[in-house]
Amino acid sequence: FPFPPDPTPEQRARVGEAARRLVDLRDGWLNPPDLTTDELAKRTLTNLYNQRPAWLAQAHTQLDAAVAAAYGWADYTPSMPDDEILRRLLALNRERSNCR
């Protein structure tokens, strides 16, 4: 998918901060200092995403909002259907490649 056309420095920073927060939260869950080796072996990204705790969903929502703002989608909401997001990205990709 195409990257946002010309994100502002503030938009880049917001996306970067949201992405770093997501990575930090996931890393904290994957490798807490107080677990045994056997307990750590059960901590996988697959297991985390299958559980989908509220803090993980919230971090993804914040990242999604930051990315949508960088695309200039003022009407974005977390309930926007995936089909609409994909339609917009495809249109932008076609526009950039001069395909119609």
mmCIF file of N, CA and C in Angstrom:
data_model
loop_
_atom_site.group_PDB
_atom_site.id
_atom_site.type_symbol
_atom_site.label_atom_id
_atom_site.label_comp_id
_atom_site.label_asym_id
_atom_site.label_seq_id
_atom_site.Cartn_x
_atom_site.Cartn_y
_atom_site.Cartn_z
ATOM 1 N N PHE A 1 0.836 -1.184 0.000
ATOM 2 C CA PHE A 1 0.000 0.000 0.000
ATOM 3 C C PHE A 1 0.879 1.245 0.000
ATOM 4 N N PRO A 2 0.390 2.289 -0.586
ATOM 5 C CA PRO A 2 1.186 3.511 -0.647
ATOM 6 C C PRO A 2 1.269 4.182 0.719
ATOM 7 N N PHE A 3 2.399 4.786 0.957
ATOM 8 C CA PHE A 3 2.551 5.581 2.167
ATOM 9 C C PHE A 3 1.770 6.874 1.990
ATOM 10 N N PRO A 4 1.438 7.544 3.085
ATOM 11 C CA PRO A 4 0.775 8.851 2.947
ATOM 12 C C PRO A 4 1.616 9.758 2.060
ATOM 13 N N PRO A 5 0.959 10.609 1.248
ATOM 14 C CA PRO A 5 1.687 11.410 0.261
ATOM 15 C C PRO A 5 2.751 12.322 0.854
ATOM 16 N N ASP A 6 2.408 13.189 1.733
ATOM 17 C CA ASP A 6 3.371 14.132 2.310
ATOM 18 C C ASP A 6 3.046 14.391 3.775
ATOM 19 N N PRO A 7 3.318 13.434 4.645
ATOM 20 C CA PRO A 7 2.996 13.681 6.056
ATOM 21 C C PRO A 7 3.840 14.817 6.624
ATOM 22 N N THR A 8 3.230 15.570 7.509
ATOM 23 C CA THR A 8 3.956 16.659 8.165
ATOM 24 C C THR A 8 4.916 16.064 9.198
ATOM 25 N N PRO A 9 5.884 16.827 9.645
ATOM 26 C CA PRO A 9 6.758 16.328 10.708
ATOM 27 C C PRO A 9 5.961 15.911 11.955
ATOM 28 N N GLU A 10 4.900 16.643 12.250
ATOM 29 C CA GLU A 10 4.077 16.298 13.414
ATOM 30 C C GLU A 10 3.369 14.960 13.201
ATOM 31 N N GLN A 11 2.864 14.742 11.979
ATOM 32 C CA GLN A 11 2.208 13.467 11.688
ATOM 33 C C GLN A 11 3.208 12.312 11.752
ATOM 34 N N ARG A 12 4.388 12.523 11.214
ATOM 35 C CA ARG A 12 5.430 11.489 11.288
ATOM 36 C C ARG A 12 5.759 11.166 12.748
ATOM 37 N N ALA A 13 5.874 12.212 13.547
ATOM 38 C CA ALA A 13 6.199 12.006 14.964
ATOM 39 C C ALA A 13 5.080 11.250 15.669
ATOM 40 N N ARG A 14 3.841 11.605 15.358
ATOM 41 C CA ARG A 14 2.708 10.943 16.014
ATOM 42 C C ARG A 14 2.636 9.461 15.637
ATOM 43 N N VAL A 15 2.852 9.167 14.357
ATOM 44 C CA VAL A 15 2.871 7.761 13.921
ATOM 45 C C VAL A 15 4.023 7.030 14.599
ATOM 46 N N GLY A 16 5.196 7.653 14.634
ATOM 47 C CA GLY A 16 6.360 7.028 15.262
ATOM 48 C C GLY A 16 6.146 6.759 16.740
ATOM 49 N N GLU A 17 5.565 7.723 17.435
ATOM 50 C CA GLU A 17 5.301 7.547 18.870
ATOM 51 C C GLU A 17 4.298 6.423 19.110
ATOM 52 N N ALA A 18 3.238 6.389 18.314
ATOM 53 C CA ALA A 18 2.225 5.341 18.479
ATOM 54 C C ALA A 18 2.809 3.967 18.166
ATOM 55 N N ALA A 19 3.653 3.888 17.131
ATOM 56 C CA ALA A 19 4.284 2.612 16.769
ATOM 57 C C ALA A 19 5.247 2.159 17.862
ATOM 58 N N ARG A 20 6.045 3.101 18.378
ATOM 59 C CA ARG A 20 6.982 2.746 19.460
ATOM 60 C C ARG A 20 6.229 2.271 20.704
ATOM 61 N N ARG A 21 5.132 2.943 21.015
ATOM 62 C CA ARG A 21 4.344 2.543 22.183
ATOM 63 C C ARG A 21 3.810 1.122 22.010
ATOM 64 N N LEU A 22 3.310 0.816 20.829
ATOM 65 C CA LEU A 22 2.809 -0.527 20.559
ATOM 66 C C LEU A 22 3.927 -1.557 20.722
ATOM 67 N N VAL A 23 5.078 -1.293 20.149
ATOM 68 C CA VAL A 23 6.215 -2.221 20.259
ATOM 69 C C VAL A 23 6.640 -2.377 21.717
ATOM 70 N N ASP A 24 6.723 -1.274 22.449
ATOM 71 C CA ASP A 24 7.118 -1.345 23.862
ATOM 72 C C ASP A 24 6.126 -2.162 24.680
ATOM 73 N N LEU A 25 4.845 -1.962 24.443
ATOM 74 C CA LEU A 25 3.826 -2.727 25.171
ATOM 75 C C LEU A 25 3.920 -4.213 24.844
ATOM 76 N N ARG A 26 4.061 -4.522 23.563
ATOM 77 C CA ARG A 26 4.174 -5.936 23.177
ATOM 78 C C ARG A 26 5.435 -6.563 23.749
ATOM 79 N N ASP A 27 6.556 -5.849 23.662
ATOM 80 C CA ASP A 27 7.806 -6.380 24.211
ATOM 81 C C ASP A 27 7.707 -6.594 25.714
ATOM 82 N N GLY A 28 7.043 -5.672 26.395
ATOM 83 C CA GLY A 28 6.853 -5.823 27.834
ATOM 84 C C GLY A 28 6.029 -7.057 28.176
ATOM 85 N N TRP A 29 5.048 -7.345 27.363
ATOM 86 C CA TRP A 29 4.228 -8.528 27.592
ATOM 87 C C TRP A 29 5.002 -9.798 27.234
ATOM 88 N N LEU A 30 5.775 -9.746 26.153
ATOM 89 C CA LEU A 30 6.518 -10.927 25.707
ATOM 90 C C LEU A 30 7.651 -11.316 26.648
ATOM 91 N N ASN A 31 8.289 -10.334 27.264
ATOM 92 C CA ASN A 31 9.503 -10.595 28.043
ATOM 93 C C ASN A 31 9.496 -9.921 29.409
ATOM 94 N N PRO A 32 8.483 -10.195 30.242
ATOM 95 C CA PRO A 32 8.529 -9.599 31.578
ATOM 96 C C PRO A 32 9.661 -10.231 32.389
ATOM 97 N N PRO A 33 10.296 -9.481 33.262
ATOM 98 C CA PRO A 33 11.486 -9.969 33.962
ATOM 99 C C PRO A 33 11.219 -11.056 35.000
ATOM 100 N N ASP A 34 9.982 -11.234 35.432
ATOM 101 C CA ASP A 34 9.716 -12.116 36.568
ATOM 102 C C ASP A 34 9.187 -13.499 36.191
ATOM 103 N N LEU A 35 9.221 -13.884 34.909
ATOM 104 C CA LEU A 35 8.678 -15.176 34.513
ATOM 105 C C LEU A 35 9.781 -16.213 34.315
ATOM 106 N N THR A 36 9.394 -17.458 34.504
ATOM 107 C CA THR A 36 10.322 -18.563 34.274
ATOM 108 C C THR A 36 10.473 -18.789 32.766
ATOM 109 N N THR A 37 11.447 -19.592 32.396
ATOM 110 C CA THR A 37 11.670 -19.905 30.991
ATOM 111 C C THR A 37 10.450 -20.592 30.391
ATOM 112 N N ASP A 38 9.835 -21.492 31.148
ATOM 113 C CA ASP A 38 8.646 -22.190 30.648
ATOM 114 C C ASP A 38 7.484 -21.223 30.434
ATOM 115 N N GLU A 39 7.315 -20.283 31.347
ATOM 116 C CA GLU A 39 6.237 -19.292 31.207
ATOM 117 C C GLU A 39 6.513 -18.357 30.030
ATOM 118 N N LEU A 40 7.774 -17.989 29.866
ATOM 119 C CA LEU A 40 8.134 -17.130 28.738
ATOM 120 C C LEU A 40 7.880 -17.807 27.400
ATOM 121 N N ALA A 41 8.078 -19.126 27.342
ATOM 122 C CA ALA A 41 7.877 -19.872 26.101
ATOM 123 C C ALA A 41 6.428 -19.791 25.626
ATOM 124 N N LYS A 42 5.502 -19.570 26.535
ATOM 125 C CA LYS A 42 4.077 -19.469 26.197
ATOM 126 C C LYS A 42 3.697 -18.068 25.724
ATOM 127 N N ARG A 43 4.599 -17.118 25.902
ATOM 128 C CA ARG A 43 4.330 -15.725 25.534
ATOM 129 C C ARG A 43 4.777 -15.499 24.097
ATOM 130 N N THR A 44 3.856 -15.668 23.189
ATOM 131 C CA THR A 44 4.135 -15.445 21.771
ATOM 132 C C THR A 44 3.192 -14.361 21.252
ATOM 133 N N LEU A 45 3.574 -13.743 20.144
ATOM 134 C CA LEU A 45 2.690 -12.748 19.548
ATOM 135 C C LEU A 45 1.365 -13.381 19.121
ATOM 136 N N THR A 46 1.415 -14.618 18.663
ATOM 137 C CA THR A 46 0.171 -15.301 18.292
ATOM 138 C C THR A 46 -0.748 -15.405 19.501
ATOM 139 N N ASN A 47 -0.203 -15.848 20.622
ATOM 140 C CA ASN A 47 -1.029 -15.961 21.828
ATOM 141 C C ASN A 47 -1.541 -14.595 22.284
ATOM 142 N N LEU A 48 -0.696 -13.590 22.201
ATOM 143 C CA LEU A 48 -1.108 -12.248 22.592
ATOM 144 C C LEU A 48 -2.261 -11.769 21.717
ATOM 145 N N TYR A 49 -2.121 -11.903 20.398
ATOM 146 C CA TYR A 49 -3.166 -11.420 19.497
ATOM 147 C C TYR A 49 -4.421 -12.281 19.564
ATOM 148 N N ASN A 50 -4.295 -13.546 19.912
ATOM 149 C CA ASN A 50 -5.482 -14.371 20.122
ATOM 150 C C ASN A 50 -6.248 -13.905 21.363
ATOM 151 N N GLN A 51 -5.519 -13.448 22.377
ATOM 152 C CA GLN A 51 -6.156 -12.936 23.596
ATOM 153 C C GLN A 51 -6.710 -11.533 23.383
ATOM 154 N N ARG A 52 -5.991 -10.746 22.590
ATOM 155 C CA ARG A 52 -6.348 -9.360 22.236
ATOM 156 C C ARG A 52 -6.824 -8.547 23.451
ATOM 157 N N PRO A 53 -5.919 -8.360 24.430
ATOM 158 C CA PRO A 53 -6.305 -7.576 25.608
ATOM 159 C C PRO A 53 -6.635 -6.132 25.223
ATOM 160 N N ALA A 54 -7.377 -5.456 26.074
ATOM 161 C CA ALA A 54 -7.842 -4.094 25.799
ATOM 162 C C ALA A 54 -6.677 -3.142 25.536
ATOM 163 N N TRP A 55 -5.570 -3.274 26.276
ATOM 164 C CA TRP A 55 -4.432 -2.371 26.083
ATOM 165 C C TRP A 55 -3.819 -2.518 24.701
ATOM 166 N N LEU A 56 -3.851 -3.744 24.157
ATOM 167 C CA LEU A 56 -3.319 -3.987 22.818
ATOM 168 C C LEU A 56 -4.242 -3.375 21.769
ATOM 169 N N ALA A 57 -5.538 -3.599 21.922
ATOM 170 C CA ALA A 57 -6.507 -3.020 20.988
ATOM 171 C C ALA A 57 -6.428 -1.501 21.007
ATOM 172 N N GLN A 58 -6.283 -0.921 22.187
ATOM 173 C CA GLN A 58 -6.197 0.534 22.306
ATOM 174 C C GLN A 58 -4.930 1.066 21.626
ATOM 175 N N ALA A 59 -3.815 0.384 21.796
ATOM 176 C CA ALA A 59 -2.571 0.813 21.158
ATOM 177 C C ALA A 59 -2.696 0.758 19.639
ATOM 178 N N HIS A 60 -3.360 -0.272 19.115
ATOM 179 C CA HIS A 60 -3.580 -0.364 17.669
ATOM 180 C C HIS A 60 -4.521 0.738 17.194
ATOM 181 N N THR A 61 -5.544 1.035 17.982
ATOM 182 C CA THR A 61 -6.470 2.106 17.624
ATOM 183 C C THR A 61 -5.744 3.439 17.541
ATOM 184 N N GLN A 62 -4.837 3.695 18.475
ATOM 185 C CA GLN A 62 -4.074 4.946 18.458
ATOM 186 C C GLN A 62 -3.150 5.014 17.232
ATOM 187 N N LEU A 63 -2.521 3.908 16.914
ATOM 188 C CA LEU A 63 -1.654 3.872 15.736
ATOM 189 C C LEU A 63 -2.479 4.054 14.462
ATOM 190 N N ASP A 64 -3.604 3.368 14.370
ATOM 191 C CA ASP A 64 -4.471 3.507 13.203
ATOM 192 C C ASP A 64 -4.919 4.954 13.017
ATOM 193 N N ALA A 65 -5.287 5.617 14.104
ATOM 194 C CA ALA A 65 -5.733 7.010 14.028
ATOM 195 C C ALA A 65 -4.605 7.919 13.563
ATOM 196 N N ALA A 66 -3.406 7.683 14.038
ATOM 197 C CA ALA A 66 -2.259 8.497 13.629
ATOM 198 C C ALA A 66 -1.964 8.297 12.140
ATOM 199 N N VAL A 67 -2.041 7.076 11.675
ATOM 200 C CA VAL A 67 -1.798 6.791 10.257
ATOM 201 C C VAL A 67 -2.909 7.413 9.404
ATOM 202 N N ALA A 68 -4.157 7.272 9.824
ATOM 203 C CA ALA A 68 -5.274 7.863 9.079
ATOM 204 C C ALA A 68 -5.115 9.376 8.976
ATOM 205 N N ALA A 69 -4.675 10.011 10.049
ATOM 206 C CA ALA A 69 -4.444 11.463 10.022
ATOM 207 C C ALA A 69 -3.349 11.807 9.024
ATOM 208 N N ALA A 70 -2.322 10.974 8.931
ATOM 209 C CA ALA A 70 -1.243 11.222 7.975
ATOM 210 C C ALA A 70 -1.742 11.099 6.535
ATOM 211 N N TYR A 71 -2.748 10.267 6.309
ATOM 212 C CA TYR A 71 -3.361 10.159 4.986
ATOM 213 C C TYR A 71 -4.327 11.314 4.719
ATOM 214 N N GLY A 72 -4.642 12.086 5.755
ATOM 215 C CA GLY A 72 -5.579 13.190 5.594
ATOM 216 C C GLY A 72 -7.025 12.767 5.667
ATOM 217 N N TRP A 73 -7.274 11.627 6.294
ATOM 218 C CA TRP A 73 -8.637 11.116 6.393
ATOM 219 C C TRP A 73 -9.309 11.661 7.642
ATOM 220 N N ALA A 74 -9.831 12.863 7.554
ATOM 221 C CA ALA A 74 -10.457 13.515 8.702
ATOM 222 C C ALA A 74 -11.709 12.771 9.170
ATOM 223 N N ASP A 75 -12.311 11.994 8.281
ATOM 224 C CA ASP A 75 -13.537 11.266 8.633
ATOM 225 C C ASP A 75 -13.268 9.865 9.188
ATOM 226 N N TYR A 76 -11.997 9.525 9.403
ATOM 227 C CA TYR A 76 -11.662 8.189 9.907
ATOM 228 C C TYR A 76 -12.219 7.980 11.304
ATOM 229 N N THR A 77 -12.771 6.800 11.534
ATOM 230 C CA THR A 77 -13.158 6.349 12.870
ATOM 231 C C THR A 77 -12.697 4.906 13.005
ATOM 232 N N PRO A 78 -12.496 4.431 14.239
ATOM 233 C CA PRO A 78 -12.063 3.040 14.409
ATOM 234 C C PRO A 78 -13.059 2.025 13.839
ATOM 235 N N SER A 79 -14.307 2.446 13.641
ATOM 236 C CA SER A 79 -15.303 1.513 13.093
ATOM 237 C C SER A 79 -15.391 1.569 11.568
ATOM 238 N N MET A 80 -14.502 2.348 10.925
ATOM 239 C CA MET A 80 -14.515 2.410 9.460
ATOM 240 C C MET A 80 -14.269 1.001 8.915
ATOM 241 N N PRO A 81 -15.112 0.551 8.016
ATOM 242 C CA PRO A 81 -14.952 -0.812 7.485
ATOM 243 C C PRO A 81 -13.620 -0.978 6.744
ATOM 244 N N ASP A 82 -13.048 -2.154 6.872
ATOM 245 C CA ASP A 82 -11.803 -2.459 6.170
ATOM 246 C C ASP A 82 -11.952 -2.239 4.668
ATOM 247 N N ASP A 83 -13.129 -2.577 4.120
ATOM 248 C CA ASP A 83 -13.344 -2.397 2.684
ATOM 249 C C ASP A 83 -13.176 -0.931 2.265
ATOM 250 N N GLU A 84 -13.621 -0.004 3.106
ATOM 251 C CA GLU A 84 -13.473 1.416 2.788
ATOM 252 C C GLU A 84 -12.008 1.840 2.842
ATOM 253 N N ILE A 85 -11.304 1.360 3.850
ATOM 254 C CA ILE A 85 -9.874 1.676 3.965
ATOM 255 C C ILE A 85 -9.128 1.134 2.748
ATOM 256 N N LEU A 86 -9.401 -0.103 2.382
ATOM 257 C CA LEU A 86 -8.746 -0.711 1.226
ATOM 258 C C LEU A 86 -9.119 0.013 -0.069
ATOM 259 N N ARG A 87 -10.381 0.435 -0.203
ATOM 260 C CA ARG A 87 -10.808 1.181 -1.388
ATOM 261 C C ARG A 87 -9.993 2.466 -1.531
ATOM 262 N N ARG A 88 -9.819 3.184 -0.404
ATOM 263 C CA ARG A 88 -9.059 4.436 -0.430
ATOM 264 C C ARG A 88 -7.586 4.200 -0.769
ATOM 265 N N LEU A 89 -7.014 3.179 -0.179
ATOM 266 C CA LEU A 89 -5.608 2.885 -0.454
ATOM 267 C C LEU A 89 -5.401 2.461 -1.902
ATOM 268 N N LEU A 90 -6.319 1.665 -2.436
ATOM 269 C CA LEU A 90 -6.226 1.245 -3.832
ATOM 270 C C LEU A 90 -6.353 2.460 -4.756
ATOM 271 N N ALA A 91 -7.293 3.350 -4.452
ATOM 272 C CA ALA A 91 -7.456 4.555 -5.279
ATOM 273 C C ALA A 91 -6.184 5.405 -5.252
ATOM 274 N N LEU A 92 -5.595 5.552 -4.079
ATOM 275 C CA LEU A 92 -4.354 6.326 -3.968
ATOM 276 C C LEU A 92 -3.226 5.649 -4.740
ATOM 277 N N ASN A 93 -3.149 4.336 -4.643
ATOM 278 C CA ASN A 93 -2.116 3.586 -5.360
ATOM 279 C C ASN A 93 -2.299 3.742 -6.873
ATOM 280 N N ARG A 94 -3.540 3.654 -7.327
ATOM 281 C CA ARG A 94 -3.806 3.823 -8.759
ATOM 282 C C ARG A 94 -3.480 5.237 -9.210
ATOM 283 N N GLU A 95 -3.835 6.207 -8.394
ATOM 284 C CA GLU A 95 -3.568 7.596 -8.727
ATOM 285 C C GLU A 95 -2.058 7.838 -8.872
ATOM 286 N N ARG A 96 -1.309 7.274 -7.983
ATOM 287 C CA ARG A 96 0.146 7.463 -8.021
ATOM 288 C C ARG A 96 0.806 6.738 -9.182
ATOM 289 N N SER A 97 0.216 5.629 -9.595
ATOM 290 C CA SER A 97 0.823 4.860 -10.688
ATOM 291 C C SER A 97 0.208 5.200 -12.039
ATOM 292 N N ASN A 98 -0.726 6.155 -12.039
ATOM 293 C CA ASN A 98 -1.419 6.589 -13.244
ATOM 294 C C ASN A 98 -2.211 5.469 -13.898
ATOM 295 N N CYS A 99 -2.646 4.493 -13.092
ATOM 296 C CA CYS A 99 -3.528 3.430 -13.579
ATOM 297 C C CYS A 99 -4.966 3.837 -13.261
ATOM 298 N N ARG A 100 -5.861 3.505 -14.082
ATOM 299 C CA ARG A 100 -7.273 3.842 -13.817
ATOM 300 C C ARG A 100 -8.132 2.649 -14.023
#
